[in-house]
Amino acid sequence: MANGSRERRAGVFDIRLVIALLIGVYGAVLTVLGIGFMTDSDIAKSAGININLWAGIGMLVFAALFVLWARLRPILVPVEAEPAAERAATAAAAD
């Protein structure tokens, strides 16, 4: 923060959080499907592995890592020293 400029976090506009949300929702759905709705024939089709369960858990871990990344290394957005509304009022008063 040099030269008097201020910075703030990107917050919900951070693309990493959007990606984490999408992957997390899909991961939760797959985990629920893997736990409650996989039949023995479905497991036999996937070489004996409950693929929905493991893919869902993997996606949840991936989403958690993205959230952790966004929290530990936030994107900082510079904030203007003079808001645009004040600039417009100053420009209008000068005319």
PDB file of C-alpha atoms in Angstrom:
ATOM      1  CA  MET A   1       0.000   0.000   0.000  1.00  0.00           C
ATOM      2  CA  ALA A   2       2.408   2.649  -1.164  1.00  0.00           C
ATOM      3  CA  ASN A   3       1.665   6.249  -2.143  1.00  0.00           C
ATOM      4  CA  GLY A   4      -1.461   6.454  -0.013  1.00  0.00           C
ATOM      5  CA  SER A   5      -3.417   3.971  -2.117  1.00  0.00           C
ATOM      6  CA  ARG A   6      -5.718   1.615  -0.299  1.00  0.00           C
ATOM      7  CA  GLU A   7      -6.517  -1.981  -1.133  1.00  0.00           C
ATOM      8  CA  ARG A   8      -9.405  -4.259  -0.306  1.00  0.00           C
ATOM      9  CA  ARG A   9     -10.089  -7.958  -0.793  1.00  0.00           C
ATOM     10  CA  ALA A  10     -11.946  -9.127  -3.879  1.00  0.00           C
ATOM     11  CA  GLY A  11     -14.344 -11.102  -1.649  1.00  0.00           C
ATOM     12  CA  VAL A  12     -17.108 -12.993  -3.422  1.00  0.00           C
ATOM     13  CA  PHE A  13     -15.854 -11.715  -6.772  1.00  0.00           C
ATOM     14  CA  ASP A  14     -12.754 -13.893  -6.448  1.00  0.00           C
ATOM     15  CA  ILE A  15     -13.056 -16.501  -9.216  1.00  0.00           C
ATOM     16  CA  ARG A  16     -11.483 -19.135  -6.977  1.00  0.00           C
ATOM     17  CA  LEU A  17     -14.497 -18.993  -4.665  1.00  0.00           C
ATOM     18  CA  VAL A  18     -16.906 -19.358  -7.590  1.00  0.00           C
ATOM     19  CA  ILE A  19     -14.992 -22.394  -8.836  1.00  0.00           C
ATOM     20  CA  ALA A  20     -14.915 -23.858  -5.311  1.00  0.00           C
ATOM     21  CA  LEU A  21     -18.675 -23.415  -4.996  1.00  0.00           C
ATOM     22  CA  LEU A  22     -19.408 -25.134  -8.300  1.00  0.00           C
ATOM     23  CA  ILE A  23     -17.016 -28.025  -7.708  1.00  0.00           C
ATOM     24  CA  GLY A  24     -18.227 -28.341  -4.110  1.00  0.00           C
ATOM     25  CA  VAL A  25     -21.883 -28.625  -5.129  1.00  0.00           C
ATOM     26  CA  TYR A  26     -21.089 -31.280  -7.730  1.00  0.00           C
ATOM     27  CA  GLY A  27     -18.882 -33.073  -5.198  1.00  0.00           C
ATOM     28  CA  ALA A  28     -21.647 -33.092  -2.592  1.00  0.00           C
ATOM     29  CA  VAL A  29     -24.145 -34.491  -5.095  1.00  0.00           C
ATOM     30  CA  LEU A  30     -21.754 -37.244  -6.186  1.00  0.00           C
ATOM     31  CA  THR A  31     -20.918 -38.106  -2.581  1.00  0.00           C
ATOM     32  CA  VAL A  32     -24.595 -38.459  -1.691  1.00  0.00           C
ATOM     33  CA  LEU A  33     -25.189 -40.564  -4.800  1.00  0.00           C
ATOM     34  CA  GLY A  34     -22.185 -42.732  -3.946  1.00  0.00           C
ATOM     35  CA  ILE A  35     -23.276 -43.298  -0.373  1.00  0.00           C
ATOM     36  CA  GLY A  36     -26.968 -43.898  -0.870  1.00  0.00           C
ATOM     37  CA  PHE A  37     -27.801 -44.756  -4.442  1.00  0.00           C
ATOM     38  CA  MET A  38     -25.069 -47.005  -5.868  1.00  0.00           C
ATOM     39  CA  THR A  39     -26.154 -50.575  -6.499  1.00  0.00           C
ATOM     40  CA  ASP A  40     -23.928 -53.611  -6.694  1.00  0.00           C
ATOM     41  CA  SER A  41     -24.362 -53.706 -10.472  1.00  0.00           C
ATOM     42  CA  ASP A  42     -23.259 -50.056 -10.731  1.00  0.00           C
ATOM     43  CA  ILE A  43     -20.155 -50.837  -8.682  1.00  0.00           C
ATOM     44  CA  ALA A  44     -19.449 -53.902 -10.836  1.00  0.00           C
ATOM     45  CA  LYS A  45     -19.570 -51.682 -13.966  1.00  0.00           C
ATOM     46  CA  SER A  46     -16.848 -49.462 -12.521  1.00  0.00           C
ATOM     47  CA  ALA A  47     -14.337 -52.236 -11.791  1.00  0.00           C
ATOM     48  CA  GLY A  48     -15.526 -52.727  -8.225  1.00  0.00           C
ATOM     49  CA  ILE A  49     -14.956 -49.121  -7.161  1.00  0.00           C
ATOM     50  CA  ASN A  50     -17.705 -46.815  -5.898  1.00  0.00           C
ATOM     51  CA  ILE A  51     -16.648 -44.177  -8.410  1.00  0.00           C
ATOM     52  CA  ASN A  52     -19.326 -41.646  -7.454  1.00  0.00           C
ATOM     53  CA  LEU A  53     -18.232 -41.697  -3.835  1.00  0.00           C
ATOM     54  CA  TRP A  54     -14.533 -41.317  -4.579  1.00  0.00           C
ATOM     55  CA  ALA A  55     -15.032 -38.684  -7.263  1.00  0.00           C
ATOM     56  CA  GLY A  56     -17.318 -36.749  -4.920  1.00  0.00           C
ATOM     57  CA  ILE A  57     -14.818 -36.863  -2.074  1.00  0.00           C
ATOM     58  CA  GLY A  58     -12.052 -35.772  -4.435  1.00  0.00           C
ATOM     59  CA  MET A  59     -14.130 -32.837  -5.649  1.00  0.00           C
ATOM     60  CA  LEU A  60     -14.926 -31.784  -2.074  1.00  0.00           C
ATOM     61  CA  VAL A  61     -11.226 -31.856  -1.189  1.00  0.00           C
ATOM     62  CA  PHE A  62     -10.440 -29.837  -4.330  1.00  0.00           C
ATOM     63  CA  ALA A  63     -13.102 -27.250  -3.405  1.00  0.00           C
ATOM     64  CA  ALA A  64     -11.763 -27.021   0.155  1.00  0.00           C
ATOM     65  CA  LEU A  65      -8.238 -26.420  -1.168  1.00  0.00           C
ATOM     66  CA  PHE A  66      -9.508 -23.621  -3.426  1.00  0.00           C
ATOM     67  CA  VAL A  67     -11.268 -21.942  -0.475  1.00  0.00           C
ATOM     68  CA  LEU A  68      -8.123 -22.306   1.624  1.00  0.00           C
ATOM     69  CA  TRP A  69      -6.053 -20.796  -1.197  1.00  0.00           C
ATOM     70  CA  ALA A  70      -8.443 -17.854  -1.507  1.00  0.00           C
ATOM     71  CA  ARG A  71      -8.345 -17.234   2.258  1.00  0.00           C
ATOM     72  CA  LEU A  72      -4.564 -17.495   2.625  1.00  0.00           C
ATOM     73  CA  ARG A  73      -3.663 -15.482  -0.490  1.00  0.00           C
ATOM     74  CA  PRO A  74      -6.515 -13.042  -1.137  1.00  0.00           C
ATOM     75  CA  ILE A  75      -6.648 -10.958  -4.277  1.00  0.00           C
ATOM     76  CA  LEU A  76      -6.231  -7.303  -3.348  1.00  0.00           C
ATOM     77  CA  VAL A  77      -8.060  -4.737  -5.456  1.00  0.00           C
ATOM     78  CA  PRO A  78      -6.823  -1.133  -5.365  1.00  0.00           C
ATOM     79  CA  VAL A  79      -9.383   1.407  -4.166  1.00  0.00           C
ATOM     80  CA  GLU A  80      -9.419   4.864  -5.723  1.00  0.00           C
ATOM     81  CA  ALA A  81      -8.571   7.696  -3.357  1.00  0.00           C
ATOM     82  CA  GLU A  82     -11.443   9.814  -4.720  1.00  0.00           C
ATOM     83  CA  PRO A  83     -14.750   8.047  -5.514  1.00  0.00           C
ATOM     84  CA  ALA A  84     -16.204   8.523  -8.993  1.00  0.00           C
ATOM     85  CA  ALA A  85     -19.286  10.363  -7.685  1.00  0.00           C
ATOM     86  CA  GLU A  86     -17.115  12.996  -6.019  1.00  0.00           C
ATOM     87  CA  ARG A  87     -15.071  13.394  -9.219  1.00  0.00           C
ATOM     88  CA  ALA A  88     -18.227  13.933 -11.256  1.00  0.00           C
ATOM     89  CA  ALA A  89     -19.500  16.531  -8.777  1.00  0.00           C
ATOM     90  CA  THR A  90     -16.140  18.313  -8.826  1.00  0.00           C
ATOM     91  CA  ALA A  91     -16.054  18.281 -12.637  1.00  0.00           C
ATOM     92  CA  ALA A  92     -19.639  19.603 -12.835  1.00  0.00           C
ATOM     93  CA  ALA A  93     -18.861  22.396 -10.367  1.00  0.00           C
ATOM     94  CA  ALA A  94     -15.806  23.401 -12.417  1.00  0.00           C
ATOM     95  CA  ASP A  95     -17.898  23.870 -15.581  1.00  0.00           C
TER      96      ASP A  95
END
